[in-house]
GROMACS .gro file of C-alpha atoms in nm:
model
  100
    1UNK     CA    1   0.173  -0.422  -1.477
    2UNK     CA    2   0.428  -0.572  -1.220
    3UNK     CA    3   0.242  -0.854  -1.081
    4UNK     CA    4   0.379  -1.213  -1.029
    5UNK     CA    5   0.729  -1.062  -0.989
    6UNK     CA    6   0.831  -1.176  -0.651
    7UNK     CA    7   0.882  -0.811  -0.486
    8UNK     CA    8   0.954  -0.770  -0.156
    9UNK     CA    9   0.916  -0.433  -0.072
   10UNK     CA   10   0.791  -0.075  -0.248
   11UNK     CA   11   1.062   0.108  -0.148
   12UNK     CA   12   1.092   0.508  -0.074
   13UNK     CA   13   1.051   0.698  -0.409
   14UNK     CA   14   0.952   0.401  -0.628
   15UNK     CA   15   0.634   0.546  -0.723
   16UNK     CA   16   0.656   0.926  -0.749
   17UNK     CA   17   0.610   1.161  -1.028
   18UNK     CA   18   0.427   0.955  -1.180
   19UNK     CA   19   0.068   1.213  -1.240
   20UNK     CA   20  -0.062   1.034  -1.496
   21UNK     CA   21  -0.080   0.671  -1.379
   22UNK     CA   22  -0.387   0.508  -1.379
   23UNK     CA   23  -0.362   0.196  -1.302
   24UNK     CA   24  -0.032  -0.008  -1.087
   25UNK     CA   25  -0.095  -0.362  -1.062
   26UNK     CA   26   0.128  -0.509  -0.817
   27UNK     CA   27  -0.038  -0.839  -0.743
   28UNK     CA   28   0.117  -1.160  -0.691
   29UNK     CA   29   0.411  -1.054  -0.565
   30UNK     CA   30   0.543  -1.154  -0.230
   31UNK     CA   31   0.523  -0.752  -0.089
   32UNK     CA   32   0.550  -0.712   0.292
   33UNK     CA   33   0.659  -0.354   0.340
   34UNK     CA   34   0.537  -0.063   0.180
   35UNK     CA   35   0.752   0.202   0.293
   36UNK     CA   36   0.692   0.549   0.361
   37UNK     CA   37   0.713   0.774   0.041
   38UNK     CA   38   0.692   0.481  -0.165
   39UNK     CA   39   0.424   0.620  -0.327
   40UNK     CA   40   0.366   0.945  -0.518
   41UNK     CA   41   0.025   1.172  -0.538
   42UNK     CA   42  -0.145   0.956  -0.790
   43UNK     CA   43  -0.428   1.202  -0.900
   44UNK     CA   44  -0.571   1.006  -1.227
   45UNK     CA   45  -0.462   0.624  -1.026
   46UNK     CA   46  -0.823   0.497  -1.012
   47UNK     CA   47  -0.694   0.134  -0.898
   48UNK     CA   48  -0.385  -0.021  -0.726
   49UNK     CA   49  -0.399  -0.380  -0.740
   50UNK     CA   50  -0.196  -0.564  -0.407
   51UNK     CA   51  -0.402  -0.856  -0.436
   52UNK     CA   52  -0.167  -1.201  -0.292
   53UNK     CA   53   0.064  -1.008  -0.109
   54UNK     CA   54   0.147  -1.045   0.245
   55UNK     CA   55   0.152  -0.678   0.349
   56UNK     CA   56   0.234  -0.664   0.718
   57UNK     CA   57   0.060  -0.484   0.915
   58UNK     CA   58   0.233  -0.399   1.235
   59UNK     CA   59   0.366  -0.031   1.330
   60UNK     CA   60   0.532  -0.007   0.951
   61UNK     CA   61   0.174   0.005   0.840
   62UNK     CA   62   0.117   0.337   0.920
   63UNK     CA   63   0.275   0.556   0.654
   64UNK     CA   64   0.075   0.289   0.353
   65UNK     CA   65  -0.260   0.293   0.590
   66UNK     CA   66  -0.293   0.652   0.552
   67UNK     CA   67  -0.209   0.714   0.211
   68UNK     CA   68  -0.496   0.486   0.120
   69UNK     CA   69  -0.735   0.627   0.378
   70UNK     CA   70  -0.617   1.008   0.223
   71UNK     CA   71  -0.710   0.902  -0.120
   72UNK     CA   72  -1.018   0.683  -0.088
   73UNK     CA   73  -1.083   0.731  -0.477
   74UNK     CA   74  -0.854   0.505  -0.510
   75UNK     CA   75  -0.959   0.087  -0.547
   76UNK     CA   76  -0.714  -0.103  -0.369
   77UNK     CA   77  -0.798  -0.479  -0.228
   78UNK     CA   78  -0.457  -0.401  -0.020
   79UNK     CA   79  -0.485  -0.717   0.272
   80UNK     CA   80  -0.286  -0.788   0.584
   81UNK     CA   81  -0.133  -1.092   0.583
   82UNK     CA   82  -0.369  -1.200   0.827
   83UNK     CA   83  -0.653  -1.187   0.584
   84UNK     CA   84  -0.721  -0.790   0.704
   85UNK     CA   85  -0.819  -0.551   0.486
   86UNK     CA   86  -0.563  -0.297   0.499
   87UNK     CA   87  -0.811  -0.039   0.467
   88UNK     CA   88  -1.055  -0.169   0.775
   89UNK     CA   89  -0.760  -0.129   1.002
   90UNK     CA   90  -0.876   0.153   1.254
   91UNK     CA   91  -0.679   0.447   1.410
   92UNK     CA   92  -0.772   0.330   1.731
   93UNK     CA   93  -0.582  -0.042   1.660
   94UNK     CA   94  -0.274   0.130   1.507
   95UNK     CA   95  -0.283   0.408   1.827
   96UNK     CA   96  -0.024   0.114   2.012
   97UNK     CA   97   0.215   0.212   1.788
   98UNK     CA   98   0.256   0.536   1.923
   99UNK     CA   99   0.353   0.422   2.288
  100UNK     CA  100   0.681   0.411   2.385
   0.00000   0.00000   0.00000
């Protein structure tokens, strides 16, 4: 339980070895950036609680976007800071990001 902690940021490594989580609440916080690697291969996480964070959702999305997409067992509530759900962004919106 981390929530209501005024985080900024889930850095690279923060969550990793870590098998036996089950639950990371993380809500409440003030969390923009989730960066890549920030997260570890959760296999018993059944929810991650974001909820009142405003996760941007630009290019640095990408690397958080398909973690959750890769492990859809997971619950998450994740949302842009627009209001988005960051798991009803599309491929085809984030495909931009790619262009040089």
């Amino acid at each position: 339980f981390l929530y209501n902690n005024e985080l900024t940021s889930i850095v690279e490594h923060t969550f990793v070895n870590l098998p036996s989580l089950s639950y990371l609440d993380l809500s409440r916080n003030n969390i923009s950036l989730i960066e890549e690697h920030a997260l570890g291969n959760f296999t018993e996480t059944s929810t991650l609680n974001l909820d009142s964070n405003p996760i941007n959702c630009d290019c640095s999305i990408i690397p958080f976007w398909s973690w959750i997409i890769q492990r859809a067992s997971i619950g998450t509530s994740a949302k842009c800071s627009d209001g988005t759900y960051v798991i009803s962004l599309r491929s085809s919106e984030l495909e931009k990001c790619n262009r040089k």
